């Protein structure tokens, strides 16, 4: 069970900001289903391993 979303927290803030997901689990482009890992490349692009959807 989980929220299937990634949240960015800024130092000093009491609330985070949803970066990706948060629209229920599923396989649409704005949904995640089992995010397990993330990576930023040298250009700042974010990649998310979406395990249960078998995609990055």
Coordinates of N, CA and C in Angstrom, one line a residue:
X1 N 0.8 -1.2 0.0 CA 0.0 0.0 0.0 C 0.9 1.2 0.0
X2 N 0.4 2.3 -0.7 CA 1.2 3.5 -0.7 C 0.4 4.6 -1.4
X3 N 1.0 5.7 -1.5 CA 0.4 6.8 -2.2 C 0.8 7.0 -3.6
X4 N 1.8 6.2 -4.1 CA 2.2 6.2 -5.5 C 2.4 7.6 -6.0
X5 N 3.3 8.3 -5.3 CA 3.7 9.6 -5.7 C 5.0 10.0 -5.2
X6 N 5.6 11.0 -5.8 CA 6.9 11.5 -5.3 C 6.7 13.0 -4.8
X7 N 7.2 13.3 -3.7 CA 7.0 14.6 -3.1 C 8.3 15.3 -2.9
X8 N 8.4 16.6 -3.3 CA 9.6 17.4 -3.0 C 9.3 18.2 -1.8
X9 N 10.3 18.1 -0.9 CA 10.2 18.9 0.4 C 11.3 20.0 0.4
X10 N 11.0 21.2 0.6 CA 11.9 22.3 0.7 C 12.3 22.5 2.1
X11 N 13.5 22.8 2.4 CA 14.0 23.0 3.8 C 13.2 24.2 4.4
X12 N 12.7 24.0 5.6 CA 12.0 25.0 6.3 C 10.5 25.0 6.0
X13 N 10.0 24.3 5.0 CA 8.6 24.2 4.7 C 7.9 23.1 5.5
X14 N 6.7 23.3 5.8 CA 5.9 22.3 6.5 C 5.1 21.4 5.6
X15 N 5.1 21.7 4.4 CA 4.3 20.9 3.4 C 5.1 20.6 2.2
X16 N 5.0 19.4 1.6 CA 5.7 19.1 0.4 C 4.9 19.4 -0.8
X17 N 5.5 19.2 -2.0 CA 4.9 19.5 -3.3 C 4.9 18.2 -4.1
X18 N 3.8 17.8 -4.6 CA 3.8 16.6 -5.4 C 4.5 16.9 -6.8
X19 N 5.5 16.1 -7.1 CA 6.3 16.2 -8.3 C 5.7 15.3 -9.4
X20 N 5.3 14.1 -9.1 CA 4.8 13.2 -10.0 C 3.9 12.2 -9.3
X21 N 2.8 11.8 -10.0 CA 1.9 10.8 -9.4 C 0.8 11.6 -8.5
X22 N 0.3 10.8 -7.6 CA -0.7 11.4 -6.7 C -2.1 11.4 -7.3
X23 N -2.3 10.8 -8.4 CA -3.6 10.7 -9.1 C -4.2 9.3 -9.0
X24 N -3.9 8.6 -7.9 CA -4.3 7.2 -7.8 C -3.3 6.4 -8.6
X25 N -3.3 5.1 -8.2 CA -2.4 4.2 -8.9 C -3.0 3.9 -10.3
X26 N -2.1 3.7 -11.2 CA -2.6 3.3 -12.6 C -1.4 3.4 -13.5
X27 N -1.7 3.3 -14.8 CA -0.7 3.3 -15.8 C -0.8 4.5 -16.8
X28 N -1.6 5.5 -16.4 CA -1.6 6.7 -17.3 C -0.4 7.5 -17.0
X29 N -0.1 8.5 -17.9 CA 1.2 9.3 -17.7 C 1.2 10.1 -16.5
X30 N 0.1 10.4 -15.8 CA 0.1 11.2 -14.6 C -0.1 10.3 -13.4
X31 N 0.1 9.0 -13.5 CA -0.1 8.0 -12.4 C 1.2 7.1 -12.3
X32 N 1.4 6.7 -11.1 CA 2.4 5.7 -10.8 C 1.8 4.5 -10.1
X33 N 2.5 3.3 -10.2 CA 2.0 2.1 -9.6 C 3.2 1.3 -9.1
X34 N 3.6 1.7 -7.9 CA 4.8 1.0 -7.3 C 6.1 1.7 -7.6
X35 N 6.2 3.0 -7.5 CA 7.5 3.6 -7.7 C 8.6 3.1 -6.7
X36 N 9.7 2.7 -7.2 CA 10.7 2.0 -6.3 C 12.0 2.7 -6.3
X37 N 12.4 3.6 -7.2 CA 13.7 4.2 -7.3 C 13.6 5.5 -8.2
X38 N 14.5 6.4 -8.0 CA 14.5 7.6 -8.8 C 16.0 8.0 -9.1
X39 N 16.2 8.7 -10.2 CA 17.5 9.2 -10.5 C 17.4 10.5 -11.3
X40 N 18.3 11.4 -11.0 CA 18.5 12.6 -11.7 C 19.7 12.5 -12.6
X41 N 19.6 12.8 -13.9 CA 20.8 12.8 -14.8 C 21.5 14.1 -14.6
X42 N 22.6 14.3 -15.4 CA 23.4 15.5 -15.3 C 22.7 16.8 -15.8
X43 N 21.6 16.6 -16.5 CA 20.9 17.8 -17.0 C 19.7 18.1 -16.1
X44 N 19.5 17.3 -15.0 CA 18.4 17.6 -14.0 C 17.1 16.9 -14.3
X45 N 17.1 16.0 -15.4 CA 16.0 15.2 -15.7 C 15.7 14.2 -14.6
X46 N 14.5 14.0 -14.3 CA 14.1 13.0 -13.3 C 13.6 11.7 -13.9
X47 N 14.1 10.6 -13.5 CA 13.7 9.3 -14.0 C 13.2 8.5 -12.8
X48 N 12.0 7.9 -13.0 CA 11.3 7.1 -11.9 C 11.1 5.7 -12.3
X49 N 11.6 4.7 -11.5 CA 11.3 3.3 -11.8 C 9.9 3.0 -11.3
X50 N 9.0 2.8 -12.2 CA 7.6 2.5 -11.9 C 7.4 1.0 -12.0
X51 N 7.7 0.3 -10.9 CA 7.9 -1.2 -10.9 C 6.6 -1.9 -11.4
X52 N 5.5 -1.6 -10.8 CA 4.3 -2.4 -11.2 C 3.7 -2.1 -12.6
X53 N 4.2 -1.0 -13.2 CA 3.8 -0.7 -14.6 C 4.9 -1.1 -15.5
X54 N 6.0 -1.6 -15.0 CA 7.1 -2.1 -15.9 C 7.6 -0.9 -16.8
X55 N 7.9 0.2 -16.2 CA 8.3 1.4 -17.0 C 9.2 2.3 -16.2
X56 N 9.9 3.1 -17.0 CA 10.7 4.2 -16.4 C 10.2 5.5 -16.8

